[in-house]
Coordinates of C-alpha atoms in Angstrom, one line a residue:
M1 CA 119.7 50.4 138.3
S2 CA 123.0 50.5 139.5
L3 CA 125.7 47.8 139.7
R4 CA 128.9 48.4 141.9
R5 CA 131.6 46.1 140.5
I6 CA 134.9 45.4 140.6
C7 CA 136.5 45.8 136.6
R8 CA 139.8 45.0 135.9
L9 CA 140.4 49.1 136.4
G10 CA 139.2 48.6 139.9
P11 CA 135.8 49.5 141.5
C12 CA 133.6 50.9 139.4
I13 CA 129.8 51.8 139.1
I14 CA 127.7 50.1 135.9
R15 CA 124.4 51.6 135.2
N16 CA 122.1 51.6 132.5
N17 CA 120.6 54.9 131.9
Y18 CA 117.7 54.4 129.3
G19 CA 119.0 51.7 127.4
R20 CA 122.8 53.5 127.3
T21 CA 125.4 51.5 129.6
E22 CA 127.2 54.3 131.9
Y23 CA 130.6 53.5 133.9
E24 CA 131.0 55.5 137.0
C25 CA 134.6 55.8 139.1
A26 CA 133.9 55.2 142.2
Y27 CA 136.6 57.2 143.6
C28 CA 135.8 60.7 142.0
Y29 CA 132.0 59.8 140.3
K30 CA 133.2 61.5 136.5
T31 CA 130.4 59.3 134.3
T32 CA 131.5 58.3 130.9
T33 CA 129.9 56.3 128.4
S34 CA 132.6 53.5 127.8
L35 CA 135.4 51.3 129.8
T36 CA 137.6 52.6 128.0
A37 CA 137.0 56.3 128.4
L38 CA 136.7 55.5 132.0
G39 CA 140.3 54.2 131.8
Q40 CA 141.8 56.8 130.3
H41 CA 140.1 58.7 132.9
C42 CA 141.6 56.8 135.8
R43 CA 145.1 57.0 134.3
D44 CA 144.5 61.0 133.8
S45 CA 143.3 62.4 136.4
A46 CA 144.4 63.8 139.7
A47 CA 141.4 62.4 141.9
H48 CA 143.6 59.4 142.6
S49 CA 146.9 57.0 141.5
W50 CA 147.3 54.7 139.0
C51 CA 149.1 52.2 138.9
C52 CA 150.8 51.8 135.3
R53 CA 151.8 47.6 135.3
C54 CA 148.6 46.4 136.8
E55 CA 146.4 48.9 135.1
R56 CA 144.3 49.7 138.2
V57 CA 143.6 52.9 139.9
F58 CA 143.5 53.4 143.7
P59 CA 141.9 56.2 145.5
H60 CA 145.1 58.1 147.1
A61 CA 148.7 57.4 146.9
R62 CA 149.3 56.1 150.0
A63 CA 147.0 53.2 148.6
L64 CA 148.9 52.9 145.5
N65 CA 152.6 52.6 147.8
D66 CA 150.5 49.9 149.5
H67 CA 149.9 48.1 146.5
L68 CA 153.7 48.9 145.3
K69 CA 155.0 47.2 148.2
Y70 CA 153.0 44.3 148.8
S71 CA 151.9 43.4 145.3
S72 CA 153.7 40.0 143.6
S73 CA 153.8 42.2 140.6
H74 CA 156.3 44.2 141.7
N75 CA 160.0 44.5 142.8
V76 CA 160.4 48.3 144.2
C77 CA 163.7 49.3 145.1
E78 CA 163.9 51.1 148.6
R79 CA 167.0 52.0 149.0
D80 CA 169.4 55.4 148.9
Y81 CA 166.3 57.0 147.4
C82 CA 165.8 54.8 144.6
D83 CA 162.2 53.7 143.8
E84 CA 162.5 51.7 140.7
D85 CA 160.0 49.2 140.3
F86 CA 161.2 45.7 138.5
A87 CA 158.9 43.2 136.5
T88 CA 160.8 40.4 138.0
Y89 CA 162.9 39.6 141.6
D90 CA 165.7 38.9 139.2
E91 CA 166.0 42.3 137.7
W92 CA 165.8 43.9 141.5
A93 CA 168.7 41.5 142.6
R94 CA 170.9 42.7 139.6
H95 CA 170.1 46.0 140.3
N96 CA 170.6 45.9 143.8
V97 CA 174.4 44.1 143.0
D98 CA 175.0 46.8 140.6
H99 CA 173.8 49.7 142.0
H100 CA 173.9 48.9 145.8
N101 CA 176.4 47.1 146.8
W102 CA 174.4 44.0 147.9
C103 CA 175.9 40.9 149.2
R104 CA 173.2 38.5 147.7
P105 CA 173.8 35.1 149.9
C106 CA 173.8 37.5 153.0
N107 CA 171.1 39.8 152.3
W108 CA 173.5 42.4 153.3
F109 CA 174.0 46.4 151.9
A110 CA 177.8 47.4 151.9
R111 CA 178.6 51.2 152.5
D112 CA 180.4 51.4 149.1
Q113 CA 182.1 49.0 146.5
Y114 CA 185.5 48.6 148.8
A115 CA 183.3 47.3 152.1
L116 CA 181.6 45.0 149.8
T117 CA 184.8 43.5 148.4
L118 CA 186.6 43.2 151.7
H119 CA 183.4 41.2 152.8
D120 CA 183.5 38.8 149.7
I121 CA 187.4 38.3 150.8
N122 CA 186.5 37.6 154.1
Q123 CA 182.9 36.1 154.0
H124 CA 182.9 34.4 150.9
F125 CA 186.4 33.2 150.1
M126 CA 187.0 35.5 147.2
C127 CA 190.6 35.9 145.6
G128 CA 191.1 39.5 145.8
K129 CA 193.8 39.5 142.9
C130 CA 191.4 37.6 140.6
G131 CA 188.0 38.1 142.0
S132 CA 187.5 34.2 141.9
F133 CA 185.2 32.6 144.7
F134 CA 186.2 29.4 146.3
Q135 CA 184.7 27.0 148.4
N136 CA 187.0 27.7 151.2
D137 CA 189.8 30.0 152.7
N138 CA 192.2 27.2 152.2
N139 CA 191.6 26.7 148.4
R140 CA 191.6 30.7 148.2
R141 CA 194.8 31.2 149.9
M142 CA 196.5 28.4 147.6
T143 CA 195.5 30.4 144.6
E144 CA 197.2 33.6 146.0
G145 CA 200.2 32.4 146.4
S146 CA 201.0 30.8 143.3

């Protein structure tokens, strides 16, 4: 008797073959004698794609890419040919600030550090001399004059 199930790895077929349990990959039909061996097959086989963080198998790269894009377990940077995957949104945000000139309050990317600095001065009342931010432009100008 065969039973198609979703295990931690993804879809697999579990069957009892004369008292011996077999595990079959639902994508390429490779049969193993243990769930551990099936997991190793899913990780190492070029026949499908593997997500290391979630320890799940996908039938092809497009399905894995959709998983990476829409899963709440992933925060993938898609800027400037960067495809790093971060465990948390905060790690992703810090990366974008540090490496891609991102203004978090505006959700805007500057072309370079100079453009981001000008943006911060004009939009967020940053002092060009000390780098401090102020509540309004009047407060900023008062400190720049002193």
